[in-house]
mmCIF file with all atom_site columns, C-alpha atoms in Angstrom:
data_model
loop_
_atom_site.group_PDB
_atom_site.id
_atom_site.type_symbol
_atom_site.label_atom_id
_atom_site.label_alt_id
_atom_site.label_comp_id
_atom_site.label_asym_id
_atom_site.label_entity_id
_atom_site.label_seq_id
_atom_site.pdbx_PDB_ins_code
_atom_site.Cartn_x
_atom_site.Cartn_y
_atom_site.Cartn_z
_atom_site.occupancy
_atom_site.B_iso_or_equiv
_atom_site.pdbx_formal_charge
_atom_site.auth_seq_id
_atom_site.auth_comp_id
_atom_site.auth_asym_id
_atom_site.auth_atom_id
_atom_site.pdbx_PDB_model_num
ATOM 1  C CA . MET A 1 1  ? 5.617   10.469  7.359   1.00 96.00 ? 1  MET A CA 1
ATOM 2  C CA . LYS A 1 2  ? 4.123   7.324   8.529   1.00 98.00 ? 2  LYS A CA 1
ATOM 3  C CA . TYR A 1 3  ? 2.244   4.552   5.730   1.00 98.00 ? 3  TYR A CA 1
ATOM 4  C CA . VAL A 1 4  ? -0.311  1.658   5.898   1.00 98.00 ? 4  VAL A CA 1
ATOM 5  C CA . ALA A 1 5  ? 0.274   -0.380  1.706   1.00 98.00 ? 5  ALA A CA 1
ATOM 6  C CA . ILE A 1 6  ? -2.570  -2.182  0.798   1.00 98.00 ? 6  ILE A CA 1
ATOM 7  C CA . THR A 1 7  ? -0.777  -3.286  -3.184  1.00 97.00 ? 7  THR A CA 1
ATOM 8  C CA . ALA A 1 8  ? -3.111  -6.418  -4.791  1.00 96.00 ? 8  ALA A CA 1
ATOM 9  C CA . CYS A 1 9  ? -3.535  -7.842  -8.580  1.00 90.00 ? 9  CYS A CA 1
ATOM 10 C CA . PRO A 1 10 ? -5.602  -9.470  -10.097 1.00 85.00 ? 10 PRO A CA 1
ATOM 11 C CA . THR A 1 11 ? -3.581  -12.244 -10.076 1.00 78.00 ? 11 THR A CA 1
ATOM 12 C CA . GLY A 1 12 ? -1.882  -11.593 -6.989  1.00 68.00 ? 12 GLY A CA 1
ATOM 13 C CA . ILE A 1 13 ? 1.296   -12.957 -8.417  1.00 80.00 ? 13 ILE A CA 1
ATOM 14 C CA . ALA A 1 14 ? 4.532   -11.031 -9.465  1.00 90.00 ? 14 ALA A CA 1
ATOM 15 C CA . HIS A 1 15 ? 3.293   -7.641  -9.904  1.00 93.00 ? 15 HIS A CA 1
ATOM 16 C CA . THR A 1 16 ? 1.805   -7.801  -6.315  1.00 94.00 ? 16 THR A CA 1
ATOM 17 C CA . TYR A 1 17 ? 5.304   -8.408  -4.561  1.00 94.00 ? 17 TYR A CA 1
ATOM 18 C CA . MET A 1 18 ? 6.997   -6.190  -6.698  1.00 96.00 ? 18 MET A CA 1
ATOM 19 C CA . ALA A 1 19 ? 5.054   -2.961  -6.484  1.00 97.00 ? 19 ALA A CA 1
ATOM 20 C CA . ALA A 1 20 ? 5.343   -3.870  -2.718  1.00 97.00 ? 20 ALA A CA 1
ATOM 21 C CA . GLU A 1 21 ? 8.829   -3.805  -3.127  1.00 97.00 ? 21 GLU A CA 1
ATOM 22 C CA . GLN A 1 22 ? 8.684   -0.398  -4.960  1.00 98.00 ? 22 GLN A CA 1
ATOM 23 C CA . LEU A 1 23 ? 6.842   1.285   -2.414  1.00 98.00 ? 23 LEU A CA 1
ATOM 24 C CA . GLU A 1 24 ? 8.818   -0.020  0.831   1.00 98.00 ? 24 GLU A CA 1
ATOM 25 C CA . LYS A 1 25 ? 13.030  0.607   -1.362  1.00 98.00 ? 25 LYS A CA 1
ATOM 26 C CA . THR A 1 26 ? 10.515  4.487   -1.920  1.00 98.00 ? 26 THR A CA 1
ATOM 27 C CA . ALA A 1 27 ? 9.429   5.004   1.199   1.00 98.00 ? 27 ALA A CA 1
ATOM 28 C CA . LYS A 1 28 ? 12.858  4.547   2.739   1.00 98.00 ? 28 LYS A CA 1
ATOM 29 C CA . LYS A 1 29 ? 14.569  6.393   0.433   1.00 98.00 ? 29 LYS A CA 1
ATOM 30 C CA . LEU A 1 30 ? 12.246  9.022   1.434   1.00 98.00 ? 30 LEU A CA 1
ATOM 31 C CA . GLY A 1 31 ? 12.507  9.119   4.620   1.00 98.00 ? 31 GLY A CA 1
ATOM 32 C CA . HIS A 1 32 ? 9.467   7.450   5.382   1.00 98.00 ? 32 HIS A CA 1
ATOM 33 C CA . GLU A 1 33 ? 8.270   4.748   7.384   1.00 98.00 ? 33 GLU A CA 1
ATOM 34 C CA . ILE A 1 34 ? 5.879   2.264   5.334   1.00 98.00 ? 34 ILE A CA 1
ATOM 35 C CA . LYS A 1 35 ? 4.131   -0.906  6.026   1.00 98.00 ? 35 LYS A CA 1
ATOM 36 C CA . VAL A 1 36 ? 2.561   -3.204  3.117   1.00 98.00 ? 36 VAL A CA 1
ATOM 37 C CA . GLU A 1 37 ? -0.218  -5.796  3.043   1.00 98.00 ? 37 GLU A CA 1
ATOM 38 C CA . THR A 1 38 ? -0.186  -8.405  -0.112  1.00 96.00 ? 38 THR A CA 1
ATOM 39 C CA . GLN A 1 39 ? -3.932  -9.975  -1.640  1.00 94.00 ? 39 GLN A CA 1
ATOM 40 C CA . GLY A 1 40 ? -4.122  -11.847 -4.502  1.00 85.00 ? 40 GLY A CA 1
ATOM 41 C CA . ALA A 1 41 ? -3.502  -15.637 -4.520  1.00 79.00 ? 41 ALA A CA 1
ATOM 42 C CA . MET A 1 42 ? -1.903  -16.393 -1.544  1.00 81.00 ? 42 MET A CA 1
ATOM 43 C CA . GLY A 1 43 ? -4.625  -14.747 0.121   1.00 88.00 ? 43 GLY A CA 1
ATOM 44 C CA . ILE A 1 44 ? -3.382  -11.684 2.688   1.00 93.00 ? 44 ILE A CA 1
ATOM 45 C CA . GLU A 1 45 ? 0.128   -11.316 2.969   1.00 94.00 ? 45 GLU A CA 1
ATOM 46 C CA . ASN A 1 46 ? 1.517   -8.992  6.308   1.00 96.00 ? 46 ASN A CA 1
ATOM 47 C CA . GLU A 1 47 ? -1.748  -8.025  7.413   1.00 97.00 ? 47 GLU A CA 1
ATOM 48 C CA . LEU A 1 48 ? -1.685  -4.870  8.536   1.00 98.00 ? 48 LEU A CA 1
ATOM 49 C CA . SER A 1 49 ? -2.195  -4.919  12.143  1.00 98.00 ? 49 SER A CA 1
ATOM 50 C CA . ALA A 1 50 ? -5.353  -2.584  14.142  1.00 97.00 ? 50 ALA A CA 1
ATOM 51 C CA . SER A 1 51 ? -2.386  -0.860  15.632  1.00 98.00 ? 51 SER A CA 1
ATOM 52 C CA . ASP A 1 52 ? -0.338  -0.209  12.486  1.00 98.00 ? 52 ASP A CA 1
ATOM 53 C CA . ILE A 1 53 ? -3.293  1.291   11.049  1.00 98.00 ? 53 ILE A CA 1
ATOM 54 C CA . LYS A 1 54 ? -4.265  3.163   14.158  1.00 97.00 ? 54 LYS A CA 1
ATOM 55 C CA . ASN A 1 55 ? -0.432  4.822   14.479  1.00 98.00 ? 55 ASN A CA 1
ATOM 56 C CA . ALA A 1 56 ? -0.253  5.488   10.222  1.00 98.00 ? 56 ALA A CA 1
ATOM 57 C CA . ASP A 1 57 ? -1.111  8.807   8.733   1.00 98.00 ? 57 ASP A CA 1
ATOM 58 C CA . ALA A 1 58 ? -1.796  7.534   6.305   1.00 98.00 ? 58 ALA A CA 1
ATOM 59 C CA . VAL A 1 59 ? -2.647  4.288   3.615   1.00 98.00 ? 59 VAL A CA 1
ATOM 60 C CA . ILE A 1 60 ? -1.838  3.766   0.086   1.00 98.00 ? 60 ILE A CA 1
ATOM 61 C CA . PHE A 1 61 ? -3.654  1.701   -2.317  1.00 98.00 ? 61 PHE A CA 1
ATOM 62 C CA . ALA A 1 62 ? -1.568  0.265   -4.725  1.00 98.00 ? 62 ALA A CA 1
ATOM 63 C CA . VAL A 1 63 ? -4.139  -1.914  -6.556  1.00 97.00 ? 63 VAL A CA 1
ATOM 64 C CA . ASP A 1 64 ? -6.294  -3.345  -9.456  1.00 94.00 ? 64 ASP A CA 1
ATOM 65 C CA . ILE A 1 65 ? -8.824  -5.700  -7.496  1.00 92.00 ? 65 ILE A CA 1
ATOM 66 C CA . MET A 1 66 ? -11.035 -5.212  -4.662  1.00 92.00 ? 66 MET A CA 1
ATOM 67 C CA . VAL A 1 67 ? -9.036  -4.845  -1.377  1.00 92.00 ? 67 VAL A CA 1
ATOM 68 C CA . GLU A 1 68 ? -10.219 -7.058  1.841   1.00 92.00 ? 68 GLU A CA 1
ATOM 69 C CA . MET A 1 69 ? -10.916 -6.038  4.932   1.00 94.00 ? 69 MET A CA 1
ATOM 70 C CA . GLU A 1 70 ? -11.651 -2.338  3.227   1.00 95.00 ? 70 GLU A CA 1
ATOM 71 C CA . GLU A 1 71 ? -13.443 -0.765  6.278   1.00 97.00 ? 71 GLU A CA 1
ATOM 72 C CA . ARG A 1 72 ? -10.242 -1.159  8.119   1.00 97.00 ? 72 ARG A CA 1
ATOM 73 C CA . PHE A 1 73 ? -9.283  2.201   6.956   1.00 97.00 ? 73 PHE A CA 1
ATOM 74 C CA . ASP A 1 74 ? -12.371 4.637   6.879   1.00 96.00 ? 74 ASP A CA 1
ATOM 75 C CA . ASP A 1 75 ? -11.205 6.476   9.178   1.00 95.00 ? 75 ASP A CA 1
ATOM 76 C CA . ILE A 1 76 ? -7.784  7.666   7.980   1.00 96.00 ? 76 ILE A CA 1
ATOM 77 C CA . PRO A 1 77 ? -6.061  8.866   4.653   1.00 98.00 ? 77 PRO A CA 1
ATOM 78 C CA . LYS A 1 78 ? -5.949  7.495   1.019   1.00 98.00 ? 78 LYS A CA 1
ATOM 79 C CA . ILE A 1 79 ? -4.366  7.445   -1.435  1.00 98.00 ? 79 ILE A CA 1
ATOM 80 C CA . LYS A 1 80 ? -5.755  4.624   -4.212  1.00 97.00 ? 80 LYS A CA 1
ATOM 81 C CA . VAL A 1 81 ? -3.497  4.188   -8.252  1.00 98.00 ? 81 VAL A CA 1
ATOM 82 C CA . ALA A 1 82 ? -3.421  1.358   -9.815  1.00 97.00 ? 82 ALA A CA 1
ATOM 83 C CA . VAL A 1 83 ? -0.980  -1.249  -8.691  1.00 96.00 ? 83 VAL A CA 1
ATOM 84 C CA . GLN A 1 84 ? 1.459   -0.402  -12.230 1.00 96.00 ? 84 GLN A CA 1
ATOM 85 C CA . ASP A 1 85 ? 1.055   3.652   -10.589 1.00 97.00 ? 85 ASP A CA 1
ATOM 86 C CA . ALA A 1 86 ? 3.872   1.767   -7.519  1.00 97.00 ? 86 ALA A CA 1
ATOM 87 C CA . LEU A 1 87 ? 5.701   -0.012  -10.287 1.00 96.00 ? 87 LEU A CA 1
ATOM 88 C CA . ARG A 1 88 ? 6.681   2.817   -12.508 1.00 96.00 ? 88 ARG A CA 1
ATOM 89 C CA . ASP A 1 89 ? 7.114   5.735   -10.319 1.00 97.00 ? 89 ASP A CA 1
ATOM 90 C CA . PRO A 1 90 ? 6.739   5.247   -7.171  1.00 97.00 ? 90 PRO A CA 1
ATOM 91 C CA . GLU A 1 91 ? 7.943   9.068   -5.854  1.00 97.00 ? 91 GLU A CA 1
ATOM 92 C CA . SER A 1 92 ? 4.671   10.113  -7.287  1.00 97.00 ? 92 SER A CA 1
ATOM 93 C CA . ILE A 1 93 ? 2.741   8.482   -5.167  1.00 97.00 ? 93 ILE A CA 1
ATOM 94 C CA . PHE A 1 94 ? 3.843   9.950   -1.722  1.00 97.00 ? 94 PHE A CA 1
ATOM 95 C CA . ALA A 1 95 ? 4.410   13.459  -3.564  1.00 96.00 ? 95 ALA A CA 1
ATOM 96 C CA . LYS A 1 96 ? 0.438   12.893  -4.000  1.00 94.00 ? 96 LYS A CA 1
ATOM 97 C CA . THR A 1 97 ? -2.091  13.950  -0.908  1.00 90.00 ? 97 THR A CA 1
ATOM 98 C CA . PRO A 1 98 ? -3.884  11.614  0.968   1.00 91.00 ? 98 PRO A CA 1
ATOM 99 C CA . GLU A 1 99 ? -7.728  12.259  0.473   1.00 90.00 ? 99 GLU A CA 1
#
């Protein structure tokens, strides 16, 4: 599958980037494609393009705060988890059925 993802925590520093890295490593291990946008203290980094979103099968929100510009994802299936889930058990995220 092809995923896009957003990671964001309240401080937007360490956990945001660690979660992004875990999702990327796990997706590759499981044979999926993924592109991850981070949101936090530095604002939006690696912003997903409209094409990235349109071509994705699902979006993963690994977040503990409100997502900026969440309306971009209104038309694709979503998986919503806490940042800690991406750090502790990222494989379980890819096993979820998007809603």
